[in-house]
CSV table of C-alpha atoms in Angstrom, one decimal:
chain,number,residue,atom,x,y,z
P,1,MET,CA,-38.3,1.5,-34.7
P,2,THR,CA,-37.7,1.1,-31.2
P,3,ASP,CA,-39.7,0.9,-28.1
P,4,SER,CA,-37.2,2.9,-25.8
P,5,ASP,CA,-37.2,4.7,-22.3
P,6,ILE,CA,-33.7,6.0,-23.2
P,7,ASP,CA,-32.8,9.6,-23.5
P,8,ASP,CA,-33.0,10.5,-27.1
P,9,PHE,CA,-29.5,12.1,-26.8
P,10,LYS,CA,-27.8,8.7,-25.7
P,11,ILE,CA,-29.3,7.1,-28.6
P,12,THR,CA,-28.1,9.7,-31.0
P,13,PHE,CA,-24.7,9.6,-29.2
P,14,PHE,CA,-24.7,5.6,-29.8
P,15,TYR,CA,-25.0,6.0,-33.5
P,16,LYS,CA,-22.4,9.0,-33.9
P,17,PHE,CA,-19.8,7.6,-31.7
P,18,LYS,CA,-20.1,4.2,-33.5
P,19,SER,CA,-19.5,6.0,-36.6
P,20,LEU,CA,-16.6,8.1,-35.4
P,21,GLU,CA,-15.1,5.1,-34.0
P,22,TRP,CA,-15.2,3.3,-37.1
P,23,ASP,CA,-13.8,6.1,-39.2
P,24,TYR,CA,-11.0,6.4,-36.7
P,25,LEU,CA,-10.0,2.7,-37.0
P,26,GLN,CA,-10.2,2.9,-40.7
P,27,SER,CA,-8.0,5.9,-40.8
P,28,LEU,CA,-5.1,4.5,-39.0
P,29,SER,CA,-1.6,3.7,-40.7
P,30,ASP,CA,-0.8,0.3,-41.8
P,31,ASN,CA,1.7,0.1,-39.1
P,32,LYS,CA,-0.7,0.9,-36.3
P,33,LYS,CA,-3.4,-1.6,-37.9
P,34,LYS,CA,-0.7,-4.3,-37.4
P,35,LEU,CA,-0.4,-3.5,-33.8
P,36,LEU,CA,-4.0,-3.4,-33.3
P,37,SER,CA,-4.0,-7.1,-34.9
P,38,ARG,CA,-4.0,-10.1,-32.6
P,39,ASP,CA,-1.0,-11.7,-34.6
P,40,ASP,CA,0.7,-8.5,-35.8
P,41,GLN,CA,-0.4,-9.2,-39.4
P,42,LEU,CA,-2.0,-6.5,-41.6
P,43,GLU,CA,-4.2,-8.9,-43.4
P,44,ASN,CA,-5.6,-10.0,-40.1
P,45,TYR,CA,-6.6,-6.6,-38.9
P,46,ASN,CA,-10.4,-6.5,-38.2
P,47,PRO,CA,-11.6,-3.4,-36.4
P,48,CYS,CA,-14.9,-5.4,-35.6
P,49,HIS,CA,-13.1,-7.1,-32.9
P,50,ILE,CA,-11.9,-4.1,-31.0
P,51,LEU,CA,-14.8,-1.7,-31.0
P,52,GLU,CA,-15.7,0.3,-27.9
P,53,TYR,CA,-19.1,1.6,-28.7
P,54,GLY,CA,-20.9,-1.1,-26.7
P,55,GLU,CA,-19.1,-0.4,-23.5
P,56,ILE,CA,-19.4,3.1,-23.9
P,57,PHE,CA,-23.2,2.9,-24.5
P,58,ALA,CA,-23.5,0.7,-21.6
P,59,THR,CA,-21.8,3.2,-19.3
P,60,LEU,CA,-23.9,6.1,-20.9
P,61,CYS,CA,-27.2,4.1,-19.8
P,62,GLY,CA,-25.7,3.0,-16.4
P,63,LEU,CA,-25.1,-0.5,-16.8
P,64,LYS,CA,-21.1,-0.1,-16.5
P,65,PRO,CA,-19.6,2.0,-13.8
P,66,CYS,CA,-17.0,2.9,-16.4
P,67,THR,CA,-15.3,2.0,-19.7
P,68,LEU,CA,-11.5,1.5,-20.0
P,69,LEU,CA,-10.1,2.7,-23.0
P,70,ALA,CA,-6.3,1.1,-23.4
P,71,HIS,CA,-4.5,-1.2,-25.6
P,72,TYR,CA,-1.3,-3.4,-24.5
P,73,VAL,CA,0.7,-3.0,-27.6
P,74,MET,CA,-0.6,0.2,-29.4
P,75,HIS,CA,-0.6,2.6,-26.3
P,76,GLU,CA,-1.6,5.6,-28.4
P,77,TYR,CA,-4.8,3.9,-29.6
P,78,ALA,CA,-6.9,5.2,-26.7
P,79,THR,CA,-5.8,8.8,-26.9
P,80,GLY,CA,-6.6,8.8,-30.7
P,81,LEU,CA,-10.0,7.3,-30.2
P,82,VAL,CA,-10.7,9.9,-27.3
P,83,GLU,CA,-9.6,12.7,-29.6
P,84,LYS,CA,-11.3,11.6,-32.7
P,85,ALA,CA,-14.6,10.3,-31.4
P,86,LEU,CA,-15.4,10.5,-27.7
P,87,LYS,CA,-14.0,13.9,-26.5
P,88,PRO,CA,-16.0,15.7,-29.4
P,89,LEU,CA,-19.3,13.9,-28.5
P,90,PHE,CA,-18.5,14.5,-24.7
P,91,ASP,CA,-18.4,18.2,-25.2
P,92,GLU,CA,-21.1,18.4,-27.7
P,93,TYR,CA,-23.6,16.6,-25.5
P,94,GLU,CA,-22.2,18.2,-22.3
P,95,LEU,CA,-21.9,14.9,-20.5
P,96,GLU,CA,-20.1,16.5,-17.6
P,97,LYS,CA,-23.3,18.3,-16.5
P,98,GLU,CA,-24.9,14.8,-17.0
P,99,GLY,CA,-22.8,13.2,-14.6
P,100,PHE,CA,-20.1,11.6,-16.6
P,101,GLU,CA,-16.2,12.2,-16.3
P,102,LEU,CA,-13.4,11.3,-19.1
P,103,TRP,CA,-10.0,11.4,-17.7
P,104,LYS,CA,-6.6,10.1,-18.8
P,105,LEU,CA,-4.9,7.4,-16.5
P,106,LYS,CA,-1.8,8.5,-14.5
P,107,SER,CA,1.1,6.8,-12.8
P,108,PRO,CA,1.1,4.3,-11.2
P,109,VAL,CA,-2.2,2.8,-12.9
P,110,THR,CA,-0.4,3.5,-16.3
P,111,GLU,CA,2.0,0.6,-15.4
P,112,LEU,CA,-0.8,-1.6,-16.0
P,113,TYR,CA,-2.8,0.4,-18.7
P,114,ARG,CA,-0.2,2.6,-20.3
P,115,GLY,CA,-1.8,5.5,-22.4
P,116,GLY,CA,-5.3,4.6,-21.0
P,117,TRP,CA,-8.3,6.6,-20.7
P,118,ILE,CA,-11.5,6.2,-18.1
P,119,PHE,CA,-15.1,7.4,-19.1
P,120,ALA,CA,-17.1,6.7,-15.9
P,121,ASN,CA,-20.6,7.3,-14.8
P,122,LYS,CA,-20.7,9.3,-11.5
P,123,LYS,CA,-24.3,8.2,-11.0
P,124,HIS,CA,-23.4,4.6,-10.7
P,125,GLU,CA,-23.4,2.7,-7.5
P,126,GLN,CA,-19.8,1.4,-8.0
P,127,TYR,CA,-18.4,4.9,-9.0
P,128,SER,CA,-16.5,5.1,-5.7
P,129,LEU,CA,-14.8,2.0,-6.6
P,130,VAL,CA,-13.9,3.2,-9.9
P,131,LYS,CA,-12.1,6.0,-8.3
P,132,GLN,CA,-10.4,3.8,-5.8
P,133,VAL,CA,-9.0,1.5,-8.6
P,134,PHE,CA,-8.2,3.9,-11.4
P,135,VAL,CA,-7.2,7.1,-9.4
P,136,THR,CA,-4.9,5.7,-6.7
P,137,THR,CA,-1.4,6.4,-5.5
P,138,SER,CA,-0.5,2.5,-5.4
P,139,LEU,CA,-0.9,-0.5,-7.3
P,140,SER,CA,-3.0,-2.2,-4.6
P,141,SER,CA,-6.2,-3.2,-6.5
P,142,ASN,CA,-6.4,-6.9,-7.5
P,143,LYS,CA,-8.3,-8.2,-10.7
P,144,VAL,CA,-11.3,-8.8,-8.8
P,145,ASP,CA,-11.6,-5.0,-7.7
P,146,ILE,CA,-10.7,-4.1,-11.3
P,147,GLY,CA,-13.4,-6.5,-12.6
P,148,ARG,CA,-15.9,-5.0,-10.4
P,149,ALA,CA,-15.1,-1.3,-11.2
P,150,LEU,CA,-15.5,-2.3,-14.9
P,151,GLY,CA,-19.1,-3.8,-14.2
P,152,TYR,CA,-18.2,-7.5,-14.6
P,153,PRO,CA,-20.4,-9.9,-13.0
P,154,LEU,CA,-18.0,-12.5,-11.6
P,155,PRO,CA,-14.5,-12.5,-10.1
P,156,TYR,CA,-11.6,-12.9,-12.6
P,157,GLY,CA,-10.9,-16.5,-14.0
P,158,LYS,CA,-9.7,-18.6,-17.0
P,159,TYR,CA,-12.9,-18.7,-18.9
P,160,THR,CA,-13.8,-15.8,-21.6
P,161,ILE,CA,-17.2,-14.8,-22.2
P,162,GLU,CA,-18.4,-12.4,-25.1
P,163,TYR,CA,-21.4,-10.6,-25.7
P,164,ILE,CA,-21.9,-10.1,-29.6
P,165,ASP,CA,-23.9,-7.4,-31.2
P,166,ASP,CA,-25.6,-9.6,-33.8
P,167,THR,CA,-27.3,-6.8,-35.4
P,168,GLU,CA,-23.9,-5.0,-36.0
P,169,SER,CA,-22.4,-8.3,-37.1
P,170,LYS,CA,-24.6,-8.7,-40.0
P,171,GLU,CA,-24.7,-5.1,-41.0
P,172,ARG,CA,-20.8,-5.4,-41.3
P,173,ASN,CA,-21.1,-8.9,-42.9
P,174,THR,CA,-18.5,-10.3,-40.3
P,175,CYS,CA,-18.6,-13.3,-38.1
P,176,CYS,CA,-19.1,-11.4,-34.8
P,177,VAL,CA,-18.9,-8.0,-33.3
P,178,PRO,CA,-17.8,-8.4,-29.5
P,179,ILE,CA,-19.2,-5.4,-27.4
P,180,LEU,CA,-18.1,-6.9,-24.0
P,181,GLU,CA,-15.7,-9.3,-23.2
P,182,TYR,CA,-14.6,-10.5,-19.6
P,183,ASN,CA,-13.1,-13.5,-17.6
P,184,VAL,CA,-14.8,-15.7,-15.1
P,185,GLY,CA,-13.6,-18.4,-12.7
P,186,ALA,CA,-15.4,-21.3,-11.1
P,187,ALA,CA,-18.0,-23.3,-13.3
P,188,SER,CA,-20.9,-23.7,-11.3
P,189,GLU,CA,-24.9,-23.7,-12.1
P,190,GLU,CA,-24.9,-20.6,-9.7
P,191,ASN,CA,-22.4,-18.7,-11.7
P,192,PHE,CA,-23.9,-19.6,-15.0
P,193,THR,CA,-27.2,-18.1,-13.8
P,194,ILE,CA,-25.3,-15.1,-12.7
P,195,ILE,CA,-23.9,-14.5,-16.3
P,196,LEU,CA,-27.2,-14.9,-17.9
P,197,PHE,CA,-28.7,-12.3,-15.7
P,198,HIS,CA,-25.8,-9.9,-16.5
P,199,LEU,CA,-26.4,-10.8,-20.1
P,200,ASP,CA,-30.3,-10.2,-20.1
P,201,GLU,CA,-29.5,-6.7,-18.7
P,202,TYR,CA,-27.6,-5.9,-21.8
P,203,ALA,CA,-29.8,-7.6,-24.2
P,204,LYS,CA,-32.9,-5.6,-23.0
P,205,LEU,CA,-30.7,-2.5,-23.4
P,206,TRP,CA,-30.0,-3.5,-27.0
P,207,LYS,CA,-33.6,-4.4,-27.6
P,208,LYS,CA,-34.7,-0.9,-26.7
P,209,ILE,CA,-32.8,0.4,-29.5
P,210,GLY,CA,-33.8,-2.2,-32.0
P,211,ARG,CA,-30.7,-4.3,-31.8
P,212,ASN,CA,-30.1,-7.9,-31.1
P,213,LEU,CA,-27.4,-9.2,-28.5
P,214,THR,CA,-26.3,-12.6,-28.4
P,215,ILE,CA,-23.7,-14.5,-26.0
P,216,ASP,CA,-20.6,-16.5,-27.4
P,217,LEU,CA,-19.5,-19.4,-25.2
P,218,SER,CA,-17.0,-21.0,-27.2
P,219,GLU,CA,-14.2,-20.4,-24.7
P,220,HIS,CA,-16.3,-21.5,-21.8
P,221,PRO,CA,-17.4,-25.0,-22.8
P,222,LEU,CA,-18.9,-26.1,-19.7
P,223,MET,CA,-21.4,-23.1,-19.6
P,224,GLU,CA,-21.8,-23.6,-23.4
P,225,LYS,CA,-23.2,-27.0,-23.0
P,226,TRP,CA,-25.5,-26.0,-19.8
P,227,PHE,CA,-26.8,-23.1,-21.8
P,228,THR,CA,-27.4,-25.4,-24.9
P,229,ASP,CA,-29.2,-28.0,-22.5
P,230,ILE,CA,-31.5,-25.2,-21.2
P,231,LYS,CA,-32.4,-23.9,-24.7
P,232,ASN,CA,-33.4,-27.7,-25.6
P,233,GLY,CA,-35.4,-28.2,-22.7
P,234,ARG,CA,-33.1,-30.9,-21.1
P,235,LYS,CA,-32.7,-28.6,-17.8
P,236,LYS,CA,-35.4,-27.2,-15.7
């Protein structure tokens, strides 16, 4: 059961896309699965770690300006996902009429994201930045602009943050299903608070469809300690 003010078609889209994406990743050849694994080993291929349904849904619901679909090794991955999962639903639900766009990246942006695609929400306040960054005639955009266009809360840095779909993790009986990953810089209490506010927006969206979202701070030990202290009542 859900207590949701989200349009019904978006919830239906969420579950349909999630299913089609899973089918696509399972249908890939062993050689392609190896390319999608972190160490090029077939036995370590885990589609749970590369799912895009969370970012697509966040874009659909206005939390993210856009979703970038691309893989740094298997360049044809994004086109396959679009053809097998995203484009059929994009057409079925007439998302263009709802204010969404789907396009394949062109040169020179493909020098950074070869074979990449963009799913964009034209109603988002950062839509103009999406166009500036991903529809450009030069590679002048920096990592900060790219991060803002993708809806990340802080400038690029060395610490990795992941939001985990805890519901999906349990249903798939796996360690974790990340639905959003981004890097942040300076470790400060102000930045930690910004991250938690951003997480809360996503967690509220997930709760509206009856799902639970958590955060993985294992790659950001300073924030992990700060967050643990708050939960244990050692900070006010």
